[in-house]
XYZ file of C-alpha atoms in Angstrom:
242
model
C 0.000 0.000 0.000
C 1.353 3.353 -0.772
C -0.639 5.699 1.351
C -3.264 5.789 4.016
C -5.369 8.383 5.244
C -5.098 10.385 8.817
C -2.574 7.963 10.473
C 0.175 10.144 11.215
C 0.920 13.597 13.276
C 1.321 16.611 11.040
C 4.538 17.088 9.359
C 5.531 13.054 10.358
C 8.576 12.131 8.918
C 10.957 8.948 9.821
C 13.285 7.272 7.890
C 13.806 7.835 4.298
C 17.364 8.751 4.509
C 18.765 10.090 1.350
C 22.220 8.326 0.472
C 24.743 9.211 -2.370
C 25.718 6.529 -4.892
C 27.479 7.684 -7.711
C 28.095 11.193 -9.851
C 24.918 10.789 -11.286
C 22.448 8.154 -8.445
C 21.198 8.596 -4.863
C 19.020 5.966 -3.125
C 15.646 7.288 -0.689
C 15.790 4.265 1.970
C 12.855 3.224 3.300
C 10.646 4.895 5.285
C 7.562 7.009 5.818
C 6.023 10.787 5.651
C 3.073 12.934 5.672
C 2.390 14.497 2.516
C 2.794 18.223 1.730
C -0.505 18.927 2.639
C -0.648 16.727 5.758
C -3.901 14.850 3.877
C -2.074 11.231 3.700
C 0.699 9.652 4.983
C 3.281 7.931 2.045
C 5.098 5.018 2.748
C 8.295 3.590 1.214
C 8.718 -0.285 1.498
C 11.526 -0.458 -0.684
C 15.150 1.257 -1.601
C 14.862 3.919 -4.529
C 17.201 4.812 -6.566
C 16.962 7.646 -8.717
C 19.417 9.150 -11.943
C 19.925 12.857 -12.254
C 21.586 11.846 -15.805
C 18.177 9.501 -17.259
C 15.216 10.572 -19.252
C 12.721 12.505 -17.505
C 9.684 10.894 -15.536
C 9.650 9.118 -12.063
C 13.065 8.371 -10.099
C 14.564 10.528 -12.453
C 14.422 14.821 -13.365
C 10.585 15.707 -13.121
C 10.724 17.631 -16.726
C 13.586 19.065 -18.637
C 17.309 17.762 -19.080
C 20.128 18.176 -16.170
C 21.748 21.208 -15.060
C 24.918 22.088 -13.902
C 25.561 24.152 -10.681
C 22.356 23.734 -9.680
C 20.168 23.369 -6.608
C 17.792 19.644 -7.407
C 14.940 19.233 -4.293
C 14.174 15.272 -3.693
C 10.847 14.834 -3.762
C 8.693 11.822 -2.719
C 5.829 10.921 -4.411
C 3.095 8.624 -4.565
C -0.635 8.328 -5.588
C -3.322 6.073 -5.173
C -2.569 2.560 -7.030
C 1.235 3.721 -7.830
C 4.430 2.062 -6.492
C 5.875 5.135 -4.544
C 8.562 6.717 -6.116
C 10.266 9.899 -6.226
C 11.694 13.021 -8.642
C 14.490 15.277 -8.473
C 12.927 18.993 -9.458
C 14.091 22.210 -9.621
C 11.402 23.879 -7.546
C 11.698 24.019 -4.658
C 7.758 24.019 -3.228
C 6.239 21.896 -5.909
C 7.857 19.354 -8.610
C 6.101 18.022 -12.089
C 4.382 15.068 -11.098
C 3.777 11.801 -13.423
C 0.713 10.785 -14.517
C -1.480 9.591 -11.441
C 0.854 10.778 -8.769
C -0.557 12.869 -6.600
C 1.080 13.111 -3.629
C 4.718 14.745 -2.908
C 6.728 15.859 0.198
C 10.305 17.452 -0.502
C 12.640 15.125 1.895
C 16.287 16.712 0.904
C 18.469 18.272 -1.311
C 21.174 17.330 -4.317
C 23.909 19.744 -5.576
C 24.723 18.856 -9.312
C 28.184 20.235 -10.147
C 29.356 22.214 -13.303
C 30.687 18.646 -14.394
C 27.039 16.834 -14.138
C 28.296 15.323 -11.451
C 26.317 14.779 -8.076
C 28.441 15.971 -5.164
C 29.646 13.596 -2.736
C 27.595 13.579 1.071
C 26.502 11.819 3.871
C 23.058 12.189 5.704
C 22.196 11.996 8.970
C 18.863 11.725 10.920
C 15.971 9.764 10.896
C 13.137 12.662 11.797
C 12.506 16.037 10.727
C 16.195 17.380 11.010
C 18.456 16.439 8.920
C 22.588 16.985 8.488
C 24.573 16.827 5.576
C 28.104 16.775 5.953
C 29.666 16.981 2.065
C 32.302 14.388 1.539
C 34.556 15.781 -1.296
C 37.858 16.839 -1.775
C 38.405 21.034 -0.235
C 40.393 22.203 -2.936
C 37.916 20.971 -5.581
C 34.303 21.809 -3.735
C 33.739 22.960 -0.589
C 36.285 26.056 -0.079
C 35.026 29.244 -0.175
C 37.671 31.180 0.999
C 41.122 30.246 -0.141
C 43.912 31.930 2.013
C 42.490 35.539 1.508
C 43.392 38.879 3.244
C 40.973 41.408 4.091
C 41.554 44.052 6.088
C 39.326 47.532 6.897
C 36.106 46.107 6.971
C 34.227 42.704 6.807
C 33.748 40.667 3.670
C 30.385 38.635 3.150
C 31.385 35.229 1.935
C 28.549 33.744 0.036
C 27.842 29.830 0.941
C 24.667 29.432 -1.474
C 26.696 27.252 -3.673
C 26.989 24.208 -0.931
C 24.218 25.610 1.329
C 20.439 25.211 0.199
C 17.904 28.074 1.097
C 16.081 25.835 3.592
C 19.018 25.343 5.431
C 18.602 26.738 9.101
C 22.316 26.714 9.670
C 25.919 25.371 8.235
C 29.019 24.266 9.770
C 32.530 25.889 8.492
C 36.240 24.820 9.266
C 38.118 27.663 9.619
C 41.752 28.396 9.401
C 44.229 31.402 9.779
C 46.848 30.458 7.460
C 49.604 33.385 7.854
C 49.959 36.402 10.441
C 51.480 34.605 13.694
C 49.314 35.850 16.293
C 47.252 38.722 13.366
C 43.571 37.786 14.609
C 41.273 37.303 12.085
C 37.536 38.289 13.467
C 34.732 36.332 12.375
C 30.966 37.177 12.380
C 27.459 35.545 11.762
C 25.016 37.588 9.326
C 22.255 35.789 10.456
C 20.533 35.391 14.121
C 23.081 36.038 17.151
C 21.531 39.544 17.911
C 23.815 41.331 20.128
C 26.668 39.616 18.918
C 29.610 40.847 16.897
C 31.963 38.617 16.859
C 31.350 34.817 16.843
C 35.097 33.866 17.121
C 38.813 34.795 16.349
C 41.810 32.885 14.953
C 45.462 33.260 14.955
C 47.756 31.186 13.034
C 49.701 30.764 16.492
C 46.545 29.755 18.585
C 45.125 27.353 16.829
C 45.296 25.248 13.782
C 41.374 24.673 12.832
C 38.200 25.926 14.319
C 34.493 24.101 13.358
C 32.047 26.845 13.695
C 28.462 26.409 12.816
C 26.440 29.472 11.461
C 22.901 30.584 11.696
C 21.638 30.948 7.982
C 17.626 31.456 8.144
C 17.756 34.138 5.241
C 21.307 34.409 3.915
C 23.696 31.303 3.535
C 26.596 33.600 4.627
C 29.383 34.865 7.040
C 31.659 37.853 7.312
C 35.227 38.097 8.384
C 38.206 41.182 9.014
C 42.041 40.567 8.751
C 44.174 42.272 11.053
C 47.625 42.547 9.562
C 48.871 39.896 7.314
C 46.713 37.394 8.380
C 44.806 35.417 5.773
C 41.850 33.313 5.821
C 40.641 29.774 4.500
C 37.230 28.548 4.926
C 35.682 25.053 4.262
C 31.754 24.656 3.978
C 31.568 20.943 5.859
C 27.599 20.491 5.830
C 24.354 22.032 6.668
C 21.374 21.347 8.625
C 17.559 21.445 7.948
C 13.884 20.549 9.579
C 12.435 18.923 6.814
């Protein structure tokens, strides 16, 4: 069975972990959801795998061919007398459905590369929040600051290349990579009212620093050089409440 009616709380979610395969698959894992309209609950009995790089339809792109350096939202689907499957769409509140499905719930996010291919990551949680932790090689994909120095005011460093817009926060590793004991000041541009600084480096205090950032409208951070010092900055994941 694919769906039943009224079972579930509103906005129910448990299981369906999302879990990269290759440059171009992911696999939805079992599990089950209310719908996006909290009308019926959809249930996955089975592993799902679905190509970014296939002809468009079900466990594939909902319409059009694949795009480069772009945002895809996983989508669950089902409808009534269907095997639930699933799309990858563009849009981000509602994806083309197939013929007969008529039930969706977004459950994650995909980054396609400028190469077609699907970047590398690893899921975690079973409920409504969910981590993503990007498994790729820094120098290729997930630096966004490469030993820069900025001094007389604070730089914005935009993240909305590894960070999705529902994301309610994303984790960094940090690094001052020249200056001896130059401080290089860090702030949040989101949430943290009150707050200027979130931390400080020094190349002589410390090699790394994991910071994670609150990002409810902008997927960024800002930083100031003092001196020679010179930043690097890794994006490592994000989180979300589905």
């Amino acid at each position: 069975m694919t769906y039943n009616f009224n079972n579930s709380s509103q906005d129910h979610i448990n299981g369906l972990r999302i879990v990269w395969v290759s440059v171009t698959d992911i696999r939805i894992e079992v599990g089950q959801c209310r719908d996006s309209t909290n009308t019926v609950d959809m249930v996955n009995g089975a592993n799902i795998t679905v190509e970014i790089d296939g002809s468009a339809g079900l466990n594939a792109i909902d319409t059009g061919s694949e795009a480069g350096s772009t945002w895809y939202a996983v989508y669950l689907l089902t409808g009534a007398g269907q095997t639930t499957g699933a799309v990858l769409s563009t849009n981000a509140n509602v994806p083309t459905k197939p013929t007969n499905y008529t039930h969706f719930r977004r459950i994650g996010w995909v980054y396609n590369h400028s190469d077609d291919h699907l970047q590398n990551f690893d899921q975690g949680g079973t409920g409504r929040e969910r981590t993503y932790y990007w498994s790729e090689s820094p120098a290729d994909y997930i630096r966004v600051v490469n030993n820069v120095n900025n001094t007389g005011s604070y730089l914005a460093v935009d993240c909305a290349a590894r960070v999705p817009t529902t994301a309610s926060s994303f984790f960094t590793r940090l690094a001052a990579t020249d200056g001896d004991s130059n401080a290089i000041d860090i702030q949040a541009v989101d949430g943290l009212a009150g707050v200027n600084d979130i931390t400080r480096l020094a190349q002589d205090e410390a090699d790394y620093q994991v910071v994670e950032f609150p990002c409810m409208d902008t997927k960024q951070f800002k930083f100031e050089c003092n001196g020679d010092a010179k930043l690097q900055a890794l994006v490592l994941g994000w989180r979300e409440t589905l």
